[in-house]
Amino acid sequence: MLAQVILNVASQKHLIAKALIKKIDFSKRVYIAYGSTNEYLLYHLGIKFDKPYMAGCFVNNALNVTNKRPTIIVLENKKPIDIKDFEISSDDFFIKGANALWYENDKKNAAVAAADKNGGTYGNFYVKAACMGSKVIIPVSHEKLIPYFINTTQNVDFAMGEKIAMLRFFYGEVFSEIEAFDLLFNVKAKIIAAGGIFGNEGSVIFEIEGEEENINKAIEFIKRYSYNIQEKGEFLF
């Protein structure tokens, strides 16, 4: 069966988050960095938090940094644990979202925006996870697709909001809707269009192919989760 489906920004994040739960081995320690897609992951894990789980976001026509945020959540057997230091090992998982996705030599690549002069969670956590050989997963949707990467620093004369540097991920697995469709529903996905208006800004249109039962499950999932978790009162900007 071949179907065409539209995923708004919310359903993109729901799809990736739900697939991550299937992908991650929760018998290991799991470090979850700040990010909007990771908020959806925590939502599907049933983990509550009282502040935005983001270090920064693009909102109100500005590049924003959050002033109040929870401590980074670390899980063991899907339960939050308290840690004093970032003691990640090669057996652990580190989940870190991105702000840009592009294709280079038929391979997905990603980068993250950093307003912190030390590189934020990239400099403080990701580099150590890479050095230790941890299982790094970089969830990112095609809403964030760019044509190619441009080296960007905070050394600019003006920024609408905070000045940012774009830091390229050099280690880890980039995980998008395409991988999520395959993992969750065993269907193959291709992007055929993007965009929208009146609430569908940032949407991505996929052509998905697979067994009829699997396609129908994917369609029902998209219909069910085409809402922002803000609408459920899970977090506030």
Coordinates of C-alpha atoms in Angstrom, one line a residue, residues 30-124:
V30 CA 19.9 7.2 29.8
Y31 CA 21.0 10.9 29.8
I32 CA 18.4 13.2 28.2
A33 CA 19.6 16.6 27.2
Y34 CA 17.5 19.7 26.9
G35 CA 15.3 20.0 23.7
S36 CA 11.8 20.2 22.5
T37 CA 11.8 16.8 20.9
N38 CA 13.2 15.4 24.2
E39 CA 10.2 17.0 26.0
Y40 CA 8.0 14.8 23.9
L41 CA 10.2 11.8 24.8
L42 CA 9.7 12.6 28.5
Y43 CA 5.9 13.1 27.8
H44 CA 5.6 9.6 26.3
L45 CA 7.6 8.2 29.2
G46 CA 5.2 9.8 31.6
I47 CA 7.9 11.8 33.4
K48 CA 6.6 15.2 34.7
F49 CA 8.6 18.4 35.0
D50 CA 7.5 21.9 36.0
K51 CA 9.7 24.0 33.8
P52 CA 10.4 24.0 30.0
Y53 CA 12.8 21.3 29.2
M54 CA 14.8 23.5 26.9
A55 CA 18.0 25.5 27.1
G56 CA 16.9 27.6 24.1
C57 CA 14.2 27.9 21.6
F58 CA 13.2 30.0 18.5
V59 CA 10.0 31.7 19.6
N60 CA 8.4 35.2 19.4
N61 CA 10.6 36.0 16.3
A62 CA 13.7 35.7 18.4
L63 CA 16.5 33.3 19.4
N64 CA 15.7 32.7 23.0
V65 CA 17.5 31.2 26.0
T66 CA 15.4 29.8 28.9
N67 CA 16.3 31.3 32.3
K68 CA 14.7 28.6 34.4
R69 CA 14.9 24.9 33.5
P70 CA 15.0 21.6 35.4
T71 CA 18.3 19.8 36.0
I72 CA 19.1 17.3 33.2
I73 CA 17.1 14.2 33.6
V74 CA 19.0 10.9 33.9
L75 CA 17.1 7.6 33.8
E76 CA 17.7 4.1 35.1
N77 CA 15.0 1.6 34.2
K78 CA 12.9 4.5 33.0
K79 CA 13.0 6.2 36.5
P80 CA 14.7 9.5 37.1
I81 CA 17.8 9.3 39.4
D82 CA 19.9 11.9 41.1
I83 CA 23.5 12.3 40.0
K84 CA 26.2 14.8 41.1
D85 CA 28.5 14.5 38.1
F86 CA 28.1 13.7 34.5
E87 CA 29.6 10.2 34.8
I88 CA 28.6 8.8 31.4
S89 CA 30.2 5.6 30.2
S90 CA 30.3 3.6 26.9
D91 CA 27.3 1.6 28.1
D92 CA 25.1 4.6 28.5
F93 CA 22.8 6.4 26.2
F94 CA 22.9 10.2 25.5
I95 CA 19.9 11.8 23.7
K96 CA 20.6 15.2 22.3
G97 CA 18.4 17.1 19.9
A98 CA 19.4 19.4 17.0
N99 CA 18.4 22.7 15.3
A100 CA 19.6 21.8 11.8
L101 CA 19.5 18.7 9.6
W102 CA 21.0 18.3 6.2
Y103 CA 22.2 15.6 3.8
E104 CA 25.8 15.2 2.7
N105 CA 26.9 12.3 0.5
D106 CA 23.5 10.6 1.1
K107 CA 24.1 10.7 4.9
K108 CA 22.1 12.7 7.5
N109 CA 24.0 15.3 9.4
A110 CA 22.9 17.6 12.2
A111 CA 24.0 20.6 14.2
V112 CA 22.8 22.4 17.3
A113 CA 22.6 26.1 18.2
A114 CA 24.6 27.3 21.2
A115 CA 24.2 30.6 22.9
D116 CA 26.4 29.7 25.8
K117 CA 30.0 30.7 25.3
N118 CA 31.1 27.2 26.6
G119 CA 28.9 25.5 24.1
G120 CA 26.0 24.6 26.5
T121 CA 25.1 20.9 26.7
Y122 CA 27.2 20.3 23.5
G123 CA 30.4 21.5 25.2
N124 CA 29.6 20.3 28.7

